[in-house]
Coordinates of N, CA and C in Angstrom, one line a residue:
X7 N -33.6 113.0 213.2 CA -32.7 112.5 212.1 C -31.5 113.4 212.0
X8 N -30.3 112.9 212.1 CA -28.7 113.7 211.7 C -29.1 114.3 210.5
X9 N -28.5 115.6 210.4 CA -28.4 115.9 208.9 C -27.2 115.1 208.1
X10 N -27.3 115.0 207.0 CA -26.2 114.3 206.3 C -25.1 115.2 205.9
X11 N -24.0 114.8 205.3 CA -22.7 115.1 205.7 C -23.0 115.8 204.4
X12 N -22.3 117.3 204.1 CA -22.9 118.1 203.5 C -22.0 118.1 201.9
X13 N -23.3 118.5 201.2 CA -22.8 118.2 199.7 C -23.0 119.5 198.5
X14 N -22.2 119.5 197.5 CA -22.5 120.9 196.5 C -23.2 120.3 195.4
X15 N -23.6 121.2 195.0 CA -23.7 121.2 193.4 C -24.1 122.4 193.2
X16 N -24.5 123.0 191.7 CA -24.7 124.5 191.2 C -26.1 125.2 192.2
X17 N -26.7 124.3 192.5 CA -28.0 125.3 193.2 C -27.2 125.6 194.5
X18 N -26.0 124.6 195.4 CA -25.3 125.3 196.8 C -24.8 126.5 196.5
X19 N -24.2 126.2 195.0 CA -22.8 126.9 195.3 C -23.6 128.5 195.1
X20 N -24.7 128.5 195.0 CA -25.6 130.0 195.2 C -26.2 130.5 196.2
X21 N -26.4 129.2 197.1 CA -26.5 129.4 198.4 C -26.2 130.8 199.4
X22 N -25.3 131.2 199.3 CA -24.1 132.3 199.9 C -24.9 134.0 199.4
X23 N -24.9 133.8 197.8 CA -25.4 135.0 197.2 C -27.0 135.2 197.9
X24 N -27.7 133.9 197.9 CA -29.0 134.2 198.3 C -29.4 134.8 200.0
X25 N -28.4 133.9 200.2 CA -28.3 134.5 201.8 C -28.2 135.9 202.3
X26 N -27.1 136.4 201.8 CA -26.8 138.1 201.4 C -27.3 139.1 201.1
X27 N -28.6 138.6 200.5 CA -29.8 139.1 200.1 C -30.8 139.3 200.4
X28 N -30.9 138.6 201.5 CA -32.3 138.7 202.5 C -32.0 139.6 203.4
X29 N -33.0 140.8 203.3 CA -32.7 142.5 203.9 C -33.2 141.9 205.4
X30 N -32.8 143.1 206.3 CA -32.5 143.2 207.5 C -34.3 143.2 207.6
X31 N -34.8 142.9 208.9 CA -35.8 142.8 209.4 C -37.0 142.0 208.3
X32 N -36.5 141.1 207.2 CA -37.1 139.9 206.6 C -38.0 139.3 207.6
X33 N -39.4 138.9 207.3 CA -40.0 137.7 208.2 C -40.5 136.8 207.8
X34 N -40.9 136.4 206.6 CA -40.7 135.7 205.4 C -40.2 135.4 204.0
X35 N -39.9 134.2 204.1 CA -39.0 133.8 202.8 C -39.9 132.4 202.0
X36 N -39.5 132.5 200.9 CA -40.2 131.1 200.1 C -39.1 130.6 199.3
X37 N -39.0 129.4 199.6 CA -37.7 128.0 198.8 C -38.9 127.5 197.5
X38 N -39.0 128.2 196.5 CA -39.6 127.4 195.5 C -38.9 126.1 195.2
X39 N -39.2 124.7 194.5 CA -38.1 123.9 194.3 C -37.0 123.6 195.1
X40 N -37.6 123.3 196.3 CA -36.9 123.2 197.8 C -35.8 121.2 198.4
X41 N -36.4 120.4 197.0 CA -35.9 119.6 197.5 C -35.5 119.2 198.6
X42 N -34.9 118.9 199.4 CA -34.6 118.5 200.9 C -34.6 119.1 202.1
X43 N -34.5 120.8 201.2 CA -34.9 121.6 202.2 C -33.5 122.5 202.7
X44 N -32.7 121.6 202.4 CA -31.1 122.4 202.8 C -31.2 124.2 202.9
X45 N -31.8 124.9 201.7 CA -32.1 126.6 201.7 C -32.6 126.8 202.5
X46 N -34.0 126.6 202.8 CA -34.7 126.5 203.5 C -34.2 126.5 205.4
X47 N -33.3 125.9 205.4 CA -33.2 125.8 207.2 C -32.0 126.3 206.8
X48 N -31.2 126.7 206.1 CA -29.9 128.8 205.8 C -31.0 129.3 206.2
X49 N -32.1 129.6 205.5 CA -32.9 130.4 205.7 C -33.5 130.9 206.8
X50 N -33.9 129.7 207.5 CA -34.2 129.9 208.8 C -33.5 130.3 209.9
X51 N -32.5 130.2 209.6 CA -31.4 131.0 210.9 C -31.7 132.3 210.6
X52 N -31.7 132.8 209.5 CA -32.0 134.6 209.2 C -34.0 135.0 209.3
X53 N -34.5 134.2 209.0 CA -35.8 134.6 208.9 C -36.6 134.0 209.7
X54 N -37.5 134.6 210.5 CA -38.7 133.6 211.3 C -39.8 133.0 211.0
X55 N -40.0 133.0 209.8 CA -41.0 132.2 209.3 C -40.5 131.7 207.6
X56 N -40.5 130.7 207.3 CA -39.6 129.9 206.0 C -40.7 128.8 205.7
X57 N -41.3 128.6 204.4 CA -42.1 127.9 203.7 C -41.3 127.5 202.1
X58 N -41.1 126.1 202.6 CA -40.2 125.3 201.4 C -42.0 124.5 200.6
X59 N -41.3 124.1 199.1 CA -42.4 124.1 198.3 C -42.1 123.1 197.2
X60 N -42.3 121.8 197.1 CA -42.0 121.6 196.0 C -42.5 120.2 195.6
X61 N -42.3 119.6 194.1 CA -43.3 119.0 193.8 C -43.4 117.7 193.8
X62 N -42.1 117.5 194.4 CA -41.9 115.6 194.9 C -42.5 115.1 196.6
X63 N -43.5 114.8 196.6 CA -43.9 114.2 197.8 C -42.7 113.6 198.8
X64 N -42.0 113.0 198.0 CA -40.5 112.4 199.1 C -39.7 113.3 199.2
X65 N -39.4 114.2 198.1 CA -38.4 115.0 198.9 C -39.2 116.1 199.9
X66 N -40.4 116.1 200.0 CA -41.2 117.3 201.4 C -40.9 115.9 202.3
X67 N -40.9 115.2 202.0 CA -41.1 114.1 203.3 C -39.3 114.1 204.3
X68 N -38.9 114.0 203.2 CA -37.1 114.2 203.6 C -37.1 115.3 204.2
X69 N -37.4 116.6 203.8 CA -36.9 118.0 204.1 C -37.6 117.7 205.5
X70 N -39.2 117.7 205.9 CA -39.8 117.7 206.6 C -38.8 116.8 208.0
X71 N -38.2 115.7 207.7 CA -37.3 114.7 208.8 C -36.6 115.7 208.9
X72 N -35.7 116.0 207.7 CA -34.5 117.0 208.0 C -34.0 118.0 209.2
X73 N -35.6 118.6 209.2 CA -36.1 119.7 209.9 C -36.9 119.8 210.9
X74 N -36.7 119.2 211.3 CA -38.2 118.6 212.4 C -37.6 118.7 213.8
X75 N -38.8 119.6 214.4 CA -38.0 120.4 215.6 C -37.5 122.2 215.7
X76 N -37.7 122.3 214.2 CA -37.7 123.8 214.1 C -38.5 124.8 213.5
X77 N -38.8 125.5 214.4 CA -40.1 126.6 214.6 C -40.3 127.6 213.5
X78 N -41.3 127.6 212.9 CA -41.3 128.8 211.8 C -40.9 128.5 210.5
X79 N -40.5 126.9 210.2 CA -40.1 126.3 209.2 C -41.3 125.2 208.9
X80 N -41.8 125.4 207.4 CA -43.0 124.2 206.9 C -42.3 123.8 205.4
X81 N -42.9 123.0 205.2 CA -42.6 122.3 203.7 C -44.1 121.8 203.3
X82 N -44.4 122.6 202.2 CA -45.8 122.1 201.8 C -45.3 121.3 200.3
X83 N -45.7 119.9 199.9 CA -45.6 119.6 198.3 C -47.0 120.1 197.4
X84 N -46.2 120.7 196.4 CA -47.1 121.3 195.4 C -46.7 121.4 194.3
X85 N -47.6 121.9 193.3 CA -46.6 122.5 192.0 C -47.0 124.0 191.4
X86 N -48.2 124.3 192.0 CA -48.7 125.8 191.9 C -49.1 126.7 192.7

């Protein structure tokens, strides 16, 4: 699946800060409230193992298409 043609709102536009943040030799990260996953695979360019998490069945289903094909990246739906 293409990713879709890319979009902001207030959780993107923090995107940048979070990124900047993740210290040198990171090997895990967690996307609480990961929605489609978009952090999640930033994330994965810096980190080798990324676990997105959140509590809509369809949006792990979306993230999961999104992403599909890349190593070290899961989406589990939950809420605790």
């Amino acid at each position: 699946m293409q990713t879709p043609d890319p979009y902001w709102n207030t959780n993107v536009a923090r995107h940048p800060g979070i990124l900047r943040q993740v210290p040198p030799g990171c090997g895990d990260a967690l996307d609480v409230g990961c929605g489609d996953g978009l952090l999640a695979r930033k994330l994965a360019a810096r980190v080798p193992r990324v676990t997105g998490v959140d509590i809509s069945p369809e949006m792990i289903a979306r993230a999961r298409d999104l992403s599909s094909g890349r190593p070290g990246l899961r989406f589990l739906q939950g809420d605790s």
